[in-house]
C-alpha positions as YAML, in Angstrom:
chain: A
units: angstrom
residues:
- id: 1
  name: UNK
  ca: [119.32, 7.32, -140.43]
- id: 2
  name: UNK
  ca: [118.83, 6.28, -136.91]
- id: 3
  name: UNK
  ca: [121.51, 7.88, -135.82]
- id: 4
  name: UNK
  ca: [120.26, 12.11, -137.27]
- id: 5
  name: UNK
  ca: [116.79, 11.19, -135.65]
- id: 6
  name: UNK
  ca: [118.84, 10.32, -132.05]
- id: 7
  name: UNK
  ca: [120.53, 14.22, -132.73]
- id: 8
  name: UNK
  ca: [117.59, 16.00, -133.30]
- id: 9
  name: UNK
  ca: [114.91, 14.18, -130.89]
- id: 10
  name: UNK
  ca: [117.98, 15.25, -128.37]
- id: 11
  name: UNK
  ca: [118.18, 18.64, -129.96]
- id: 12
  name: UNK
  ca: [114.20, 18.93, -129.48]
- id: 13
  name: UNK
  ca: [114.18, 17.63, -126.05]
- id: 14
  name: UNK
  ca: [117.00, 20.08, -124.93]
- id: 15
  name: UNK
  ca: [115.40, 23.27, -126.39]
- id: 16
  name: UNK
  ca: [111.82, 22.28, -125.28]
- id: 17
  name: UNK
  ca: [113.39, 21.80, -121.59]
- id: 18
  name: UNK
  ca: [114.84, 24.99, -122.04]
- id: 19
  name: UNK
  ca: [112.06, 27.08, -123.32]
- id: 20
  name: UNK
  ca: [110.22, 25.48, -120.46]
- id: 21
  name: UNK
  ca: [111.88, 26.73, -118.29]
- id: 22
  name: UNK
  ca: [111.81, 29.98, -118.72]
- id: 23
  name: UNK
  ca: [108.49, 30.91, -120.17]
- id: 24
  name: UNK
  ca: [106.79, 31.71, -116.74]
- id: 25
  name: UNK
  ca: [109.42, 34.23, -115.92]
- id: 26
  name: UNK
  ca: [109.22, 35.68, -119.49]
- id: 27
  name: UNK
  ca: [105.47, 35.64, -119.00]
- id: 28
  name: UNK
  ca: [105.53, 37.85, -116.15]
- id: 29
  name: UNK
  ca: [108.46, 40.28, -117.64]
- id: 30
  name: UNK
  ca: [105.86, 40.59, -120.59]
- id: 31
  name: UNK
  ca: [103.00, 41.10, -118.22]
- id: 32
  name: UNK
  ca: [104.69, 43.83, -116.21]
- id: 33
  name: UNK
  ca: [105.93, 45.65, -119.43]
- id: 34
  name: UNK
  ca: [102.59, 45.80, -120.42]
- id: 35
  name: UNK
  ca: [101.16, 47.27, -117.24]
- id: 36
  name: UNK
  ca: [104.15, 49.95, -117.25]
- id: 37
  name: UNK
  ca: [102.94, 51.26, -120.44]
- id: 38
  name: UNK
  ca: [99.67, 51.13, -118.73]
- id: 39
  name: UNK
  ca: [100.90, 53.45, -116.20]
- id: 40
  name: UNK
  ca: [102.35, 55.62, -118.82]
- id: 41
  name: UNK
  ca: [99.58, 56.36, -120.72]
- id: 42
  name: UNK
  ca: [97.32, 57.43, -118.02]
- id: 43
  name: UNK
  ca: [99.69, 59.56, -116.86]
- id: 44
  name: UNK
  ca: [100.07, 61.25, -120.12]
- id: 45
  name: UNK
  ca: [96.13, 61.72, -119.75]
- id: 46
  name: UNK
  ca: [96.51, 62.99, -116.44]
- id: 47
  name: UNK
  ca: [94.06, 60.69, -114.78]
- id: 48
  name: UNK
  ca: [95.28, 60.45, -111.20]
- id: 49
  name: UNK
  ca: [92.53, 58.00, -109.99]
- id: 50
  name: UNK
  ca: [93.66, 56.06, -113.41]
- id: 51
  name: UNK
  ca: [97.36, 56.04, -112.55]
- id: 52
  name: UNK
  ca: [97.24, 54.74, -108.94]
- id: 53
  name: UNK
  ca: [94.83, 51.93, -109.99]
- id: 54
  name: UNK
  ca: [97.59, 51.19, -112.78]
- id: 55
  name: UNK
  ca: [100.23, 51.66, -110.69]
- id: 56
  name: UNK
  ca: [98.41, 48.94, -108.18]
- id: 57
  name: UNK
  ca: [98.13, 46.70, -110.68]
- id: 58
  name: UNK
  ca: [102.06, 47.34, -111.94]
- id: 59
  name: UNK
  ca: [102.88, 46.77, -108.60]
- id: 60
  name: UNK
  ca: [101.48, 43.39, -108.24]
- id: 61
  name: UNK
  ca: [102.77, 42.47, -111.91]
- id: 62
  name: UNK
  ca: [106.10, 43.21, -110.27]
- id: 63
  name: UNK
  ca: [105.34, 40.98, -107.35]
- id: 64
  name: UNK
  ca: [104.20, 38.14, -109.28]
- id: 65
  name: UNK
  ca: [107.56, 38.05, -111.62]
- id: 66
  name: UNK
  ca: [109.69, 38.34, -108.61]
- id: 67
  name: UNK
  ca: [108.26, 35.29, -107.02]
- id: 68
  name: UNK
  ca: [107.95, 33.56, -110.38]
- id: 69
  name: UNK
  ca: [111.81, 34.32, -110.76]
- id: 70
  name: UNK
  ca: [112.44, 32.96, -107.59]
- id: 71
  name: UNK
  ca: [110.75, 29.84, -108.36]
- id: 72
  name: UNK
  ca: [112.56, 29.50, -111.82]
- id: 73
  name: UNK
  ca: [115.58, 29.28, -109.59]
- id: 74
  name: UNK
  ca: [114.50, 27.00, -106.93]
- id: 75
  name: UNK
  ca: [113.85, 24.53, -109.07]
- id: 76
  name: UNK
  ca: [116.72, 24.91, -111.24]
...
């Protein structure tokens, strides 16, 4: 009995590390996904002052998950 609860408290540990890991990336991949389909629908209602300020915002979305990416790896 001792012995399954060893395996899966390792098993737990491992895929808790792992998910861990990489939510902050994954965050920010979701985050800029959503502000792309921001930037998509105001261009399909042909709002210019709506698609730069979009855009702006896509653009820092984009910033943010590079240096959360980088992170990820530095400390990996």
């Amino acid at each position: 009995m001792k012995t399954k609860q060893l395996i899966w408290a390792m098993a737990f540990a491992v895929v808790s590390v792992a998910t861990s890991c990489n939510s902050k990336p994954q965050e920010k991949a979701e985050d800029v996904e959503e502000k792309r389909e921001d930037v998509i629908e105001e261009q399909r209602e042909g709002d210019a002052a709506g698609v730069m300020d979009e855009q702006a915002e896509l653009d820092s979305a984009r910033k943010d998950y590079r240096e959360a990416v980088k992170d990820s790896i530095k400390n990996n």
